[in-house]
Tab-separated table of C-alpha atoms and ligand atoms in Angstrom:
chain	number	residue	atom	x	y	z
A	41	UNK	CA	107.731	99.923	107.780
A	42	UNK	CA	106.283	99.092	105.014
A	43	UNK	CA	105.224	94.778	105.150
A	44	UNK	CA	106.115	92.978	102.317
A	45	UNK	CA	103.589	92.625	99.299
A	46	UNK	CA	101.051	90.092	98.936
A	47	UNK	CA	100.624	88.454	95.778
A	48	UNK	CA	96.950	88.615	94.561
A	49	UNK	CA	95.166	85.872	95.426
A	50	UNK	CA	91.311	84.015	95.487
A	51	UNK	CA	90.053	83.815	98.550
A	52	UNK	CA	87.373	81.269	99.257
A	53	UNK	CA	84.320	82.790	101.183
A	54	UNK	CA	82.801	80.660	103.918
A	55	UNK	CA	78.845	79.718	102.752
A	56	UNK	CA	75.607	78.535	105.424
A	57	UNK	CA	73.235	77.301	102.660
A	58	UNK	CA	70.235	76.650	103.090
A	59	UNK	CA	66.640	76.078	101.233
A	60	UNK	CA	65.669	79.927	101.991
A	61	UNK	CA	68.934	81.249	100.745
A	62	UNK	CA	72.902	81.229	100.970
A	63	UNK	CA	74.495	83.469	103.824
A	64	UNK	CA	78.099	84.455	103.168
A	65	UNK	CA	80.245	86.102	105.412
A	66	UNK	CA	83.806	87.645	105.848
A	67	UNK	CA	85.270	88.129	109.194
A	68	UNK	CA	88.409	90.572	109.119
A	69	UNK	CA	91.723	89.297	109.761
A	70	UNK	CA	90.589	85.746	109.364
A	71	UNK	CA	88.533	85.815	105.856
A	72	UNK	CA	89.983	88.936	104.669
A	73	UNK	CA	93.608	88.763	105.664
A	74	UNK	CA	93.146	92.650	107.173
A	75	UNK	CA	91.002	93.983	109.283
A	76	UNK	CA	88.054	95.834	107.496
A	77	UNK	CA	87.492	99.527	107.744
A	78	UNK	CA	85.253	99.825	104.746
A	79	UNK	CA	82.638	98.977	102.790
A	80	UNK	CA	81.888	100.202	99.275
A	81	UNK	CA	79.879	98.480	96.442
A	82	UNK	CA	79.061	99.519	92.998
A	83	UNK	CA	76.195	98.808	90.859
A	84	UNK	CA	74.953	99.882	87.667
A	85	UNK	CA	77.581	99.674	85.841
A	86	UNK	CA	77.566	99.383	82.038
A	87	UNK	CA	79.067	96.998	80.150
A	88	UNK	CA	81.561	98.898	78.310
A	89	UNK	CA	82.856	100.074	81.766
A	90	UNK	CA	86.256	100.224	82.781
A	91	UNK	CA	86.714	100.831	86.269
A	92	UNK	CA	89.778	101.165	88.881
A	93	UNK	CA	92.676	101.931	87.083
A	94	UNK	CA	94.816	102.745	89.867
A	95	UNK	CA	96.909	101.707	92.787
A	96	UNK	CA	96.784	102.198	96.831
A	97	UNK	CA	99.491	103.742	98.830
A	98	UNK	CA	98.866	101.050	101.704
A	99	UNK	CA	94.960	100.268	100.962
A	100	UNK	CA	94.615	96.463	100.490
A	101	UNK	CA	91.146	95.437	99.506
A	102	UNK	CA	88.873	92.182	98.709
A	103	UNK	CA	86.902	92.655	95.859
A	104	UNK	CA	83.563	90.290	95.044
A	105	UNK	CA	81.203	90.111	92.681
A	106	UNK	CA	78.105	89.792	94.372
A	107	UNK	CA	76.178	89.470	91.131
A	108	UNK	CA	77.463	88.863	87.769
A	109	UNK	CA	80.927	89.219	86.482
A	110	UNK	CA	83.888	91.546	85.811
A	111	UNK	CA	87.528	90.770	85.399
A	112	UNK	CA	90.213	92.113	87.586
A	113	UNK	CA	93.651	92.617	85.598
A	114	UNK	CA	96.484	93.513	88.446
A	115	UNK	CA	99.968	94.539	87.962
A	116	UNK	CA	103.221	95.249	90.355
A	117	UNK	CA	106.034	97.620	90.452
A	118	UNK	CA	107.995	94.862	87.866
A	119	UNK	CA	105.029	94.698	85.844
A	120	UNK	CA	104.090	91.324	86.272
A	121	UNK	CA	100.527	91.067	84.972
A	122	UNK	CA	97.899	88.703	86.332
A	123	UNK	CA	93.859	88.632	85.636
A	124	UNK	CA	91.094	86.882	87.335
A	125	UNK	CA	87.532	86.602	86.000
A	126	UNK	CA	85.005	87.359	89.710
A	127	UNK	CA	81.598	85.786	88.673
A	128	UNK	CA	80.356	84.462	92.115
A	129	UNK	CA	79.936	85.325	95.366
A	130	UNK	CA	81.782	82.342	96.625
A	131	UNK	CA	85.503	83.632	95.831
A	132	UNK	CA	86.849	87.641	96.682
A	133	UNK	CA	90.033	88.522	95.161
A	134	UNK	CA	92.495	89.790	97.511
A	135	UNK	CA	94.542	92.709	96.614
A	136	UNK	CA	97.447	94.130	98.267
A	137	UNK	CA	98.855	97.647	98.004
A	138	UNK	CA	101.041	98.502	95.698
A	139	UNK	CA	98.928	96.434	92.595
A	140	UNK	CA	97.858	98.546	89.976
A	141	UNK	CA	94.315	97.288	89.309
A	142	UNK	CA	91.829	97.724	86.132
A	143	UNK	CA	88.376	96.154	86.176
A	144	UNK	CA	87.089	95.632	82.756
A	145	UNK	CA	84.483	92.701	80.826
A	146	UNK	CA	81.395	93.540	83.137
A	147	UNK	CA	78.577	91.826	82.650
A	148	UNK	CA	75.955	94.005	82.854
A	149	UNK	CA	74.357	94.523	86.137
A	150	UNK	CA	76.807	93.519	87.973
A	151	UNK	CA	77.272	94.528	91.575
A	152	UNK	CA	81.182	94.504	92.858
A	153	UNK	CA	81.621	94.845	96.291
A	154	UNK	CA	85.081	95.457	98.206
A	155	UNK	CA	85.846	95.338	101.706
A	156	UNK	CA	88.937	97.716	102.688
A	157	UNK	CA	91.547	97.792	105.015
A	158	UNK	CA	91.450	102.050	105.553
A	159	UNK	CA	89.487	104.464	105.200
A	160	UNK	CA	89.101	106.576	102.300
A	161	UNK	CA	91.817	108.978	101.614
A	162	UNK	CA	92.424	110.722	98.312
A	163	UNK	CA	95.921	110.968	98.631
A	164	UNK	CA	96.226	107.250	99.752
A	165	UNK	CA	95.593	106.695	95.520
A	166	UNK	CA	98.419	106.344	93.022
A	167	UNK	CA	95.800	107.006	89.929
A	168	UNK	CA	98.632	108.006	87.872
A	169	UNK	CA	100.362	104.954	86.093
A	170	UNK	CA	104.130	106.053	86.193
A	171	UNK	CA	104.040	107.620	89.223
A	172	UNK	CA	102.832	104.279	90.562
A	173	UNK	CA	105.587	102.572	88.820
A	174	UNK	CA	107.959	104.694	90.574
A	175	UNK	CA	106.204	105.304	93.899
A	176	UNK	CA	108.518	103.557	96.467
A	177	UNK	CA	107.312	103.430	100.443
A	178	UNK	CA	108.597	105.917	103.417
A	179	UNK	CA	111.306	104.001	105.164
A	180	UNK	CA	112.279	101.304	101.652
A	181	UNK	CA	115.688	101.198	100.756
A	182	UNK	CA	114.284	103.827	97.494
A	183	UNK	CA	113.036	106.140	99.027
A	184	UNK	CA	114.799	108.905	98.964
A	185	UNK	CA	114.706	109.708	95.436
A	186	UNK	CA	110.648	109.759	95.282
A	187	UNK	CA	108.817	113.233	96.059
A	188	UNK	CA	105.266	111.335	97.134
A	189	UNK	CA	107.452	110.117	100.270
A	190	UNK	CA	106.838	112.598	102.829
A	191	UNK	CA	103.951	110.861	104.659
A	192	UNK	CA	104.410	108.703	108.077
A	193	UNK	CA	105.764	105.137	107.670
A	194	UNK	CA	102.937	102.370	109.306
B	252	LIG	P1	87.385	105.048	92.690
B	252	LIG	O1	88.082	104.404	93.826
B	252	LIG	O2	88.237	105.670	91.628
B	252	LIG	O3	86.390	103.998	92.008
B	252	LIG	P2	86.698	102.724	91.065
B	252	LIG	O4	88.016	102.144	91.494
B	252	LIG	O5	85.547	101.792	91.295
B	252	LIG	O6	86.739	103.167	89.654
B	252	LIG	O7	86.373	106.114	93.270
B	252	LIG	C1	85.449	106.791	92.442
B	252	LIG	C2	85.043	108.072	93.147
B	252	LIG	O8	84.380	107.772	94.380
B	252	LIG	C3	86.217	108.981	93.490
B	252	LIG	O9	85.809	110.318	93.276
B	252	LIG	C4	86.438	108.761	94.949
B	252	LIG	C5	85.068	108.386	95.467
B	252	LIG	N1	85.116	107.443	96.603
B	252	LIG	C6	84.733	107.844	97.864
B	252	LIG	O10	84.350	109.006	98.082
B	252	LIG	N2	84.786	106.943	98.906
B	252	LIG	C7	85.196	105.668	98.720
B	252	LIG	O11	85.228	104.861	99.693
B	252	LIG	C8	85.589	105.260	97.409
B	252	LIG	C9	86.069	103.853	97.133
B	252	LIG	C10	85.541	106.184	96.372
């Protein structure tokens, strides 16, 4: 069954600080409210980038900006649109399945990072935007209707 969506949310990241540096850390299911099966980061990204631009099956991710900035705009099945600006290393944005997600405004040289709750899977992605909009989970009330609904329930 699928568990019922979390709404996007900043997520304060515990800090040691001290005069040689600032050591951050993220424990899973405490920190990050999954357990973490992945790591990824990008860097080099250009300012005219637009990453993302796509939605997770059951995937739910934190996303930081280590260094510099980048807005995350998110969206649900209704549409309802929300955007966060990520410029420290202090705050992750936590992001359930089932958001549509576009990453836009980076400052140049930034370097995102995202800890994942799954491991990668290709056809985990809703990376087209209607089909997101009318992707419903094995085993919801909708179901039936949608062809992308063959996999196991979790
Ligand atoms: P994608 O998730 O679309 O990146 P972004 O959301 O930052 O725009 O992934 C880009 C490419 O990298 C795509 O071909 C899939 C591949 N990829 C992996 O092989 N493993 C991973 O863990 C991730 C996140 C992506």
């Amino acid at each position: 069954m699928h568990a019922e969506l979390q709404q996007p949310r900043l997520i304060d990241i515990p800090v040691v600080p001290n005069e040689m540096g600032d050591l951050f850390f993220v424990e899973g299911g405490e920190i990050a409210p999954f357990e973490v099966r992945r790591v990824y980061w990008v860097c080099g990204i250009p300012a005219h980038a637009k990453r993302g631009r796509h939605a997770h099956k059951k995937n739910q991710e934190l996303i930081i900006a280590l260094h510099g900035a980048f807005t995350v705009e998110v969206q649900d099945q209704q549409q309802n649109r929300s955007r966060f600006r990520l410029d420290s290393p202090r705050q992750g944005l936590f992001v359930d399945s089932l958001y549509w997600r576009e990453l836009v405004d980076y400052d140049e040289g930034s370097i995102g990072l995202v800890l994942a709750s799954s491991h990668y899977d290709e056809e985990e992605y809703l990376r087209d935007f209607s089909a997101f909009l009318n992707y419903r989970p094995p085993g919801s009330p909708e179901a039936h209707s949608n062809s992308n609904s063959g996999e196991a329930g979790s």
